[in-house]
Amino acid sequence: MTSRAPLPFDPIAEAARLWERELGPADDMAVVTSIMRVQQLLQAAVDATLKPRGLTFARFEALTLLMFSRSGALPMAKMGERLMIHPTSVTNIVDKLEQGRLVQRTPHPTDRRTTLVRLTPAGRRVARAAAADLTRDRFGLPTGTDPGAVHALTALLREIRAGAEDFAPDD
Amino acid sequence: MTSRAPLPFDPIAEAARLWERELGPADDMAVVTSIMRVQQLLQAAVDATLKPRGLTFARFEALTLLMFSRSGALPMAKMGERLMIHPTSVTNIVDKLEQGRLVQRTPHPTDRRTTLVRLTPAGRRVARAAAADLTRDRFGLPTGTDPGAVHALTALLREIRAGAEDFAPDD
DNA sequence: CTGATCTCAGTACTACTGACATTA
DNA sequence: CTAATGTCAGTATTACTGAGATCA
């Protein structure tokens, strides 16, 4: 959260202008760069909101996933699939959450290969509190962000996710 | 690039449904999560495209910035400002580019505190080739992504960047 | 003296590869 | 035997803090 001085011009528009002049069509470059830059801004804001509770956005997402699951517990592999993260990253994230006593590893009742991750009462409490913090801070979105723009953005990003096979198109 | 099996449903829409039921309005959560997820997909695709040339997207952006500068050289601090990255990250990225002989550190002619980073001929060549690769792969965007959607997305993200003081609004 | 510029050491987080033990 | 599950060791990136040297 090192508050930078804003640039006197839009760096992406400027880059697109020069790219177009020297390298060809710049539309794809401009969107992708925009997404990267906005993600960076939001990630920093969200992590700052969560820091007092010892969470990162990745850990918060894992906690939320468990909170929304029927029994409050899921296999590691299922978590990785839903969160689109690598198996070793699941191990790492669950390690940290377990150190904070927000989740607990338990054996699967029938499949002994599988480890279930279960939300503890403290985990559920922290998840709800963190969710309230994030809602209050609008997940890092600038104050005054137009709700219509939020909807439109979500819909457009959904198209891209569908095209990238993030999920089955016929939902 | 571990090609995952796509989920049989949209995980973000599903999370929004449950969030709305238990925690309140989910619109902000849905956009921000969408941006994070799409960024992850694009970052992986772009890095895969650049890997054969020994570049990451961050290093490519630094190279491009130099390519578009008047003299092909910029102070480290100026680079960090434009790319929105931390001074120590600039040091790190320039280190790697210099190891690959794509840039060269040179002293500033008048301000002896400042280090100029200059593109080498090889650096310029690699930058242009990488740009061509990325253009060919549409910067990781799914094949068939609607150009209209690309424009709309860029415009909406520009609003958010402006609101976050990424640059001066009166551009 | 103040402030800017850059680097270094050390830490944290996430991603990925390859290897491995266990079990369905 | 094959495939799935989870973990570990090791590596690569990037981000950030704190400290310090140099210099405008």
Coordinates of C-alpha atoms (C1' of nucleotides) in Angstrom, one line a residue:
Chain A
M1 CA 0.0 0.0 0.0
T2 CA 2.8 2.4 -0.8
S3 CA 0.6 5.2 -2.2
R4 CA 2.2 6.1 -5.4
A5 CA 1.8 9.4 -7.2
P6 CA -0.6 8.8 -10.1
L7 CA 0.9 9.1 -13.6
P8 CA -0.2 12.2 -15.6
F9 CA -1.5 9.9 -18.4
D10 CA -2.9 6.5 -18.9
P11 CA 0.2 4.2 -19.3
I12 CA -1.8 1.5 -21.1
A13 CA -3.4 3.8 -23.6
E14 CA 0.1 5.3 -24.2
A15 CA 1.6 1.8 -24.7
A16 CA -1.2 0.9 -27.1
R17 CA -0.6 4.0 -29.2
L18 CA 3.1 3.1 -29.6
W19 CA 2.5 -0.6 -30.1
E20 CA 0.0 0.1 -32.8
R21 CA 2.5 2.4 -34.6
E22 CA 5.4 -0.1 -34.4
L23 CA 4.1 -3.6 -33.9
G24 CA 0.5 -3.8 -35.2
P25 CA -2.9 -4.2 -33.6
A26 CA -2.8 -3.5 -29.9
D27 CA -6.3 -4.5 -28.7
D28 CA -5.3 -7.8 -27.2
M29 CA -2.2 -6.4 -25.6
A30 CA -4.3 -3.6 -24.1
V31 CA -6.9 -5.9 -22.4
V32 CA -4.5 -8.3 -21.1
T33 CA -2.2 -5.6 -19.7
S34 CA -5.3 -4.0 -18.2
I35 CA -6.4 -7.2 -16.5
M36 CA -2.9 -7.7 -15.1
R37 CA -2.7 -4.2 -13.7
V38 CA -6.1 -4.2 -12.2
Q39 CA -5.5 -7.6 -10.6
Q40 CA -2.4 -6.2 -9.1
L41 CA -4.3 -3.3 -7.6
L42 CA -7.1 -5.5 -6.2
Q43 CA -4.8 -8.1 -4.9
A44 CA -2.8 -5.5 -2.9
A45 CA -6.0 -4.0 -1.5
V46 CA -7.6 -7.3 -0.6
D47 CA -4.5 -8.6 1.0
A48 CA -4.2 -5.4 3.1
T49 CA -7.8 -5.9 4.3
L50 CA -7.2 -9.5 5.2
K51 CA -3.7 -9.1 6.8
P52 CA -4.9 -8.2 10.3
R53 CA -6.7 -11.6 10.4
G54 CA -3.6 -13.4 9.2
L55 CA -5.2 -14.3 5.8
T56 CA -4.2 -13.9 2.2
F57 CA -6.8 -13.9 -0.6
A58 CA -5.9 -17.5 -1.5
R59 CA -6.4 -18.6 2.1
F60 CA -9.7 -16.7 2.3
E61 CA -10.9 -18.4 -0.8
A62 CA -10.1 -21.8 0.6
L63 CA -11.9 -20.9 3.8
T64 CA -14.9 -19.7 1.9
L65 CA -15.0 -22.8 -0.2
L66 CA -15.2 -24.9 3.0
M67 CA -17.8 -22.7 4.5
F68 CA -20.1 -23.2 1.5
S69 CA -19.6 -26.9 1.3
R70 CA -22.4 -29.1 2.7
S71 CA -20.5 -30.6 5.6
G72 CA -17.8 -28.0 6.1
A73 CA -15.2 -30.4 4.9
L74 CA -13.7 -31.3 1.5
P75 CA -10.9 -33.5 0.2
M76 CA -7.7 -31.7 -0.7
A77 CA -7.9 -32.7 -4.3
K78 CA -11.5 -31.3 -4.6
M79 CA -10.3 -28.0 -3.2
G80 CA -7.5 -27.7 -5.7
E81 CA -9.9 -28.4 -8.5
R82 CA -12.4 -25.8 -7.4
L83 CA -9.8 -23.1 -6.6
M84 CA -7.7 -24.0 -9.7
I85 CA -4.6 -24.3 -7.7
H86 CA -1.8 -26.9 -7.8
P87 CA -1.9 -29.8 -5.4
T88 CA 1.3 -28.6 -3.7
S89 CA -0.3 -25.2 -3.3
V90 CA -3.2 -26.9 -1.6
T91 CA -0.8 -28.6 0.8
N92 CA 0.8 -25.2 1.5
I93 CA -2.4 -23.3 2.1
V94 CA -4.0 -25.9 4.2
D95 CA -0.7 -26.1 6.3
K96 CA -1.0 -22.4 7.0
L97 CA -4.7 -22.5 7.8
E98 CA -4.1 -25.5 10.1
Q99 CA -1.3 -23.6 11.9
G100 CA -3.8 -20.9 12.6
R101 CA -6.3 -23.5 13.8
L102 CA -8.8 -22.4 11.2
V103 CA -9.1 -25.9 9.6
Q104 CA -8.2 -29.4 10.6
R105 CA -7.0 -32.3 8.5
T106 CA -9.1 -35.5 9.1
P107 CA -8.9 -38.9 7.5
H108 CA -11.5 -39.8 4.9
P109 CA -14.0 -42.3 6.3
T110 CA -13.8 -44.7 3.4
D111 CA -10.9 -43.7 1.1
R112 CA -7.7 -43.9 3.0
R113 CA -5.7 -42.1 0.4
T114 CA -7.8 -39.0 0.9
T115 CA -7.4 -36.2 3.5
L116 CA -10.5 -34.2 4.4
V117 CA -10.0 -30.6 5.4
R118 CA -12.6 -29.5 7.9
L119 CA -13.4 -26.0 9.0
T120 CA -13.1 -25.4 12.8
P121 CA -15.6 -23.2 14.7
A122 CA -12.8 -20.6 14.8
G123 CA -12.3 -21.0 11.1
R124 CA -16.0 -20.3 10.4
R125 CA -15.9 -17.3 12.7
V126 CA -12.8 -15.8 11.0
A127 CA -14.2 -16.5 7.5
R128 CA -17.4 -14.6 8.3
A129 CA -15.5 -11.7 9.8
A130 CA -13.1 -11.5 6.9
A131 CA -16.0 -11.6 4.5
A132 CA -17.6 -8.7 6.3
D133 CA -14.3 -6.8 6.1
L134 CA -14.0 -7.4 2.4
T135 CA -17.6 -6.4 1.8
R136 CA -17.0 -3.2 3.7
D137 CA -14.0 -2.5 1.6
R138 CA -15.7 -3.5 -1.6
F139 CA -13.0 -6.1 -2.3
G140 CA -10.6 -3.3 -3.1
L141 CA -12.8 -1.7 -5.8
P142 CA -12.5 2.1 -5.9
T143 CA -15.2 3.9 -4.0
G144 CA -17.9 4.9 -6.4
T145 CA -17.3 2.0 -8.8
D146 CA -20.5 1.8 -10.9
P147 CA -22.6 -1.3 -10.1
G148 CA -23.6 -1.5 -13.7
A149 CA -19.9 -1.6 -14.7
V150 CA -19.4 -4.4 -12.1
H151 CA -22.1 -6.4 -13.7
A152 CA -20.9 -5.8 -17.3
L153 CA -17.4 -6.7 -16.3
T154 CA -18.4 -9.9 -14.6
A155 CA -20.3 -11.0 -17.7
L156 CA -17.5 -10.2 -20.1
L157 CA -15.0 -12.0 -17.9
R158 CA -17.3 -15.0 -17.8
E159 CA -17.0 -15.2 -21.6
I160 CA -13.3 -15.4 -21.4
R161 CA -13.4 -18.0 -18.7
A162 CA -15.8 -20.1 -20.7
G163 CA -13.5 -19.8 -23.7
A164 CA -10.6 -20.9 -21.7
E165 CA -12.5 -24.0 -20.5
D166 CA -12.5 -22.8 -16.9
F167 CA -15.9 -24.5 -16.8
A168 CA -18.3 -26.1 -19.2
P169 CA -20.0 -23.6 -21.5
D170 CA -23.4 -25.1 -21.2
D171 CA -24.1 -24.1 -17.7
Chain B
M1 CA -0.1 -25.7 -18.7
T2 CA -1.5 -28.7 -16.9
S3 CA -4.7 -29.0 -18.9
R4 CA -7.3 -29.4 -16.2
A5 CA -10.7 -31.0 -16.8
P6 CA -13.2 -28.1 -16.9
L7 CA -15.7 -28.0 -14.1
P8 CA -19.3 -29.0 -15.0
F9 CA -20.5 -25.6 -13.7
D10 CA -19.3 -22.0 -13.3
P11 CA -17.6 -21.9 -9.9
I12 CA -17.9 -18.2 -9.6
A13 CA -21.6 -18.1 -10.3
E14 CA -22.0 -20.9 -7.8
A15 CA -20.0 -19.1 -5.1
A16 CA -22.0 -15.9 -5.8
R17 CA -25.3 -17.8 -5.3
L18 CA -24.2 -19.2 -1.9
W19 CA -22.6 -15.9 -0.8
E20 CA -25.8 -14.0 -1.6
R21 CA -27.8 -16.5 0.5
E22 CA -25.5 -16.4 3.5
L23 CA -23.5 -13.2 3.5
G24 CA -25.3 -10.6 1.4
P25 CA -24.7 -8.9 -1.9
A26 CA -22.1 -10.8 -4.0
D27 CA -21.5 -8.5 -7.0
D28 CA -18.2 -7.1 -5.8
M29 CA -17.0 -10.6 -4.8
A30 CA -17.9 -11.9 -8.2
V31 CA -16.0 -9.3 -10.2
V32 CA -13.0 -9.4 -8.1
T33 CA -12.8 -13.2 -8.1
S34 CA -13.4 -13.2 -11.9
I35 CA -10.5 -10.8 -12.4
M36 CA -8.2 -12.9 -10.3
R37 CA -9.2 -16.1 -12.1
V38 CA -8.8 -14.6 -15.6
Q39 CA -5.5 -13.1 -14.7
Q40 CA -4.3 -16.5 -13.5
L41 CA -5.3 -18.1 -16.8
L42 CA -3.8 -15.3 -18.9
Q43 CA -0.6 -15.1 -16.9
A44 CA 0.0 -18.9 -17.3
A45 CA -0.7 -18.7 -21.1
V46 CA 1.5 -15.6 -21.6
D47 CA 4.4 -17.0 -19.6
A48 CA 4.2 -20.3 -21.6
T49 CA 4.5 -18.3 -24.8
L50 CA 7.5 -16.4 -23.5
K51 CA 9.3 -19.2 -21.8
P52 CA 11.2 -20.4 -24.9
R53 CA 12.8 -16.9 -25.0
G54 CA 13.7 -16.9 -21.4
L55 CA 11.2 -14.1 -20.6
T56 CA 8.4 -13.7 -18.1
F57 CA 5.6 -11.2 -18.7
A58 CA 7.2 -8.8 -16.2
R59 CA 10.5 -8.9 -18.0
F60 CA 8.7 -8.6 -21.4
E61 CA 6.9 -5.5 -20.1
A62 CA 10.2 -3.9 -19.0
L63 CA 11.7 -4.7 -22.4
T64 CA 8.8 -3.2 -24.2
L65 CA 8.9 0.0 -22.1
L66 CA 12.5 0.5 -23.1
M67 CA 11.8 -0.3 -26.7
F68 CA 9.1 2.5 -26.7
S69 CA 11.3 5.1 -25.0
R70 CA 12.9 7.8 -27.1
S71 CA 16.5 6.8 -26.6
G72 CA 16.1 3.1 -25.7
A73 CA 17.2 3.8 -22.1
L74 CA 15.4 4.8 -18.9
P75 CA 16.4 5.3 -15.2
M76 CA 15.5 2.4 -12.9
A77 CA 13.1 4.6 -10.9
K78 CA 11.2 5.7 -14.0
M79 CA 10.8 2.1 -15.0
G80 CA 9.3 1.2 -11.6
E81 CA 6.9 4.0 -11.7
R82 CA 5.6 3.2 -15.2
L83 CA 5.4 -0.6 -14.6
M84 CA 4.0 -0.1 -11.1
I85 CA 6.5 -2.3 -9.5
H86 CA 8.6 -2.0 -6.4
P87 CA 12.2 -0.6 -6.6
T88 CA 13.7 -3.9 -5.5
S89 CA 11.6 -5.7 -8.1
V90 CA 13.1 -3.4 -10.7
T91 CA 16.6 -4.4 -9.5
N92 CA 15.6 -8.0 -9.8
I93 CA 14.1 -7.8 -13.2
V94 CA 16.9 -5.8 -14.6
D95 CA 19.4 -8.2 -13.1
K96 CA 17.8 -11.1 -15.1
L97 CA 17.6 -9.1 -18.3
E98 CA 21.2 -8.1 -18.0
Q99 CA 22.3 -11.7 -17.4
G100 CA 20.6 -12.5 -20.7
R101 CA 22.4 -9.6 -22.3
L102 CA 19.1 -8.0 -23.3
V103 CA 19.8 -4.8 -21.4
Q104 CA 22.8 -3.0 -20.0
R105 CA 23.2 -0.8 -17.0
T106 CA 24.9 2.5 -17.8
P107 CA 25.7 5.5 -15.6
H108 CA 23.5 8.6 -15.9
P109 CA 25.4 11.4 -17.6
T110 CA 24.6 14.1 -15.1
D111 CA 22.9 12.5 -12.1
R112 CA 25.3 10.1 -10.6
R113 CA 22.7 8.5 -8.3
T114 CA 20.8 7.3 -11.3
T115 CA 21.4 4.1 -13.3
L116 CA 20.1 4.0 -16.8
V117 CA 19.0 0.8 -18.3
R118 CA 19.7 0.5 -22.0
L119 CA 18.3 -1.9 -24.5
T120 CA 21.0 -3.9 -26.3
P121 CA 20.5 -4.8 -30.0
A122 CA 19.9 -8.3 -28.9
G123 CA 17.3 -7.0 -26.4
R124 CA 15.5 -5.1 -29.2
R125 CA 15.5 -8.2 -31.4
V126 CA 14.1 -10.5 -28.6
A127 CA 11.5 -7.9 -27.7
R128 CA 10.2 -7.8 -31.2
A129 CA 10.2 -11.5 -31.6
A130 CA 8.4 -12.0 -28.3
A131 CA 5.8 -9.4 -29.3
A132 CA 5.2 -11.3 -32.5
D133 CA 4.8 -14.6 -30.5
L134 CA 2.3 -12.9 -28.1
T135 CA 0.3 -11.4 -30.9
R136 CA 0.1 -14.8 -32.6
D137 CA -1.2 -16.3 -29.4
R138 CA -3.5 -13.4 -28.7
F139 CA -1.8 -12.9 -25.4
G140 CA -3.4 -16.0 -24.1
L141 CA -7.0 -14.9 -24.9
P142 CA -9.1 -17.9 -26.0
T143 CA -9.4 -18.4 -29.7
G144 CA -12.6 -16.7 -30.9
T145 CA -12.7 -14.0 -28.2
D146 CA -15.0 -11.3 -29.6
P147 CA -13.1 -8.1 -30.5
G148 CA -16.1 -6.1 -29.2
A149 CA -15.8 -7.8 -25.9
V150 CA -12.1 -6.9 -25.8
H151 CA -12.8 -3.3 -26.4
A152 CA -15.6 -3.2 -23.8
L153 CA -13.5 -4.9 -21.3
T154 CA -10.6 -2.5 -21.8
A155 CA -12.9 0.5 -21.3
L156 CA -14.4 -0.9 -18.1
L157 CA -11.1 -1.8 -16.6
R158 CA -9.9 1.7 -17.5
E159 CA -12.6 3.1 -15.2
I160 CA -11.4 1.0 -12.4
R161 CA -7.8 2.0 -12.9
A162 CA -8.8 5.6 -13.0
G163 CA -10.8 5.2 -9.8
A164 CA -7.8 3.6 -8.1
E165 CA -5.6 6.5 -9.1
D166 CA -3.5 4.4 -11.4
F167 CA -3.3 7.6 -13.5
A168 CA -4.8 11.0 -13.6
P169 CA -8.5 10.9 -14.6
D170 CA -8.3 13.9 -16.9
D171 CA -6.3 12.2 -19.6
Chain C
dC1 C1' 20.6 18.4 6.4
dT2 C1' 16.8 16.4 3.5
dG3 C1' 15.4 13.6 0.1
dA4 C1' 16.2 10.7 -4.0
dT5 C1' 18.3 6.5 -6.1
dC6 C1' 19.8 2.0 -6.0
dT7 C1' 21.3 -2.3 -3.9
dC8 C1' 21.4 -6.1 -0.5
dA9 C1' 19.8 -9.4 3.0
dG10 C1' 16.1 -11.6 4.5
dT11 C1' 11.1 -13.0 4.5
dA12 C1' 6.6 -14.4 2.6
dC13 C1' 3.7 -16.2 -0.8
dT14 C1' 2.5 -18.9 -4.8
dA15 C1' 3.6 -22.1 -8.7
dC16 C1' 5.8 -25.8 -10.6
dT17 C1' 8.8 -30.2 -11.3
dG18 C1' 10.1 -34.6 -9.9
dA19 C1' 10.1 -38.1 -6.6
dC20 C1' 7.9 -41.0 -3.4
dA21 C1' 4.7 -43.6 -0.2
dT22 C1' 0.2 -45.1 0.2
dT23 C1' -4.0 -47.0 -1.3
dA24 C1' -8.3 -47.7 -4.6
Chain D
dC1 C1' -0.6 -53.3 -12.6
dT2 C1' -2.5 -48.6 -13.2
dA3 C1' -4.2 -44.5 -11.5
dA4 C1' -5.3 -41.4 -7.8
dT5 C1' -3.9 -38.8 -3.5
dG6 C1' -1.1 -36.2 -0.7
dT7 C1' 3.6 -34.7 0.7
dC8 C1' 8.4 -33.3 0.4
dA9 C1' 12.5 -31.2 -1.5
dG10 C1' 14.1 -27.9 -4.4
dT11 C1' 13.7 -24.1 -7.7
dA12 C1' 11.8 -19.7 -9.7
dT13 C1' 9.1 -15.3 -9.5
dT14 C1' 7.6 -11.5 -7.5
dA15 C1' 6.6 -8.3 -3.5
dC16 C1' 7.9 -6.1 0.5
dT17 C1' 10.6 -4.5 4.8
dG18 C1' 14.6 -2.6 6.7
dA19 C1' 19.2 -1.0 6.3
dG20 C1' 22.8 1.3 4.1
dA21 C1' 25.9 3.7 0.6
dT22 C1' 25.9 7.4 -2.7
dC23 C1' 24.8 11.7 -4.3
dA24 C1' 21.6 16.1 -5.8

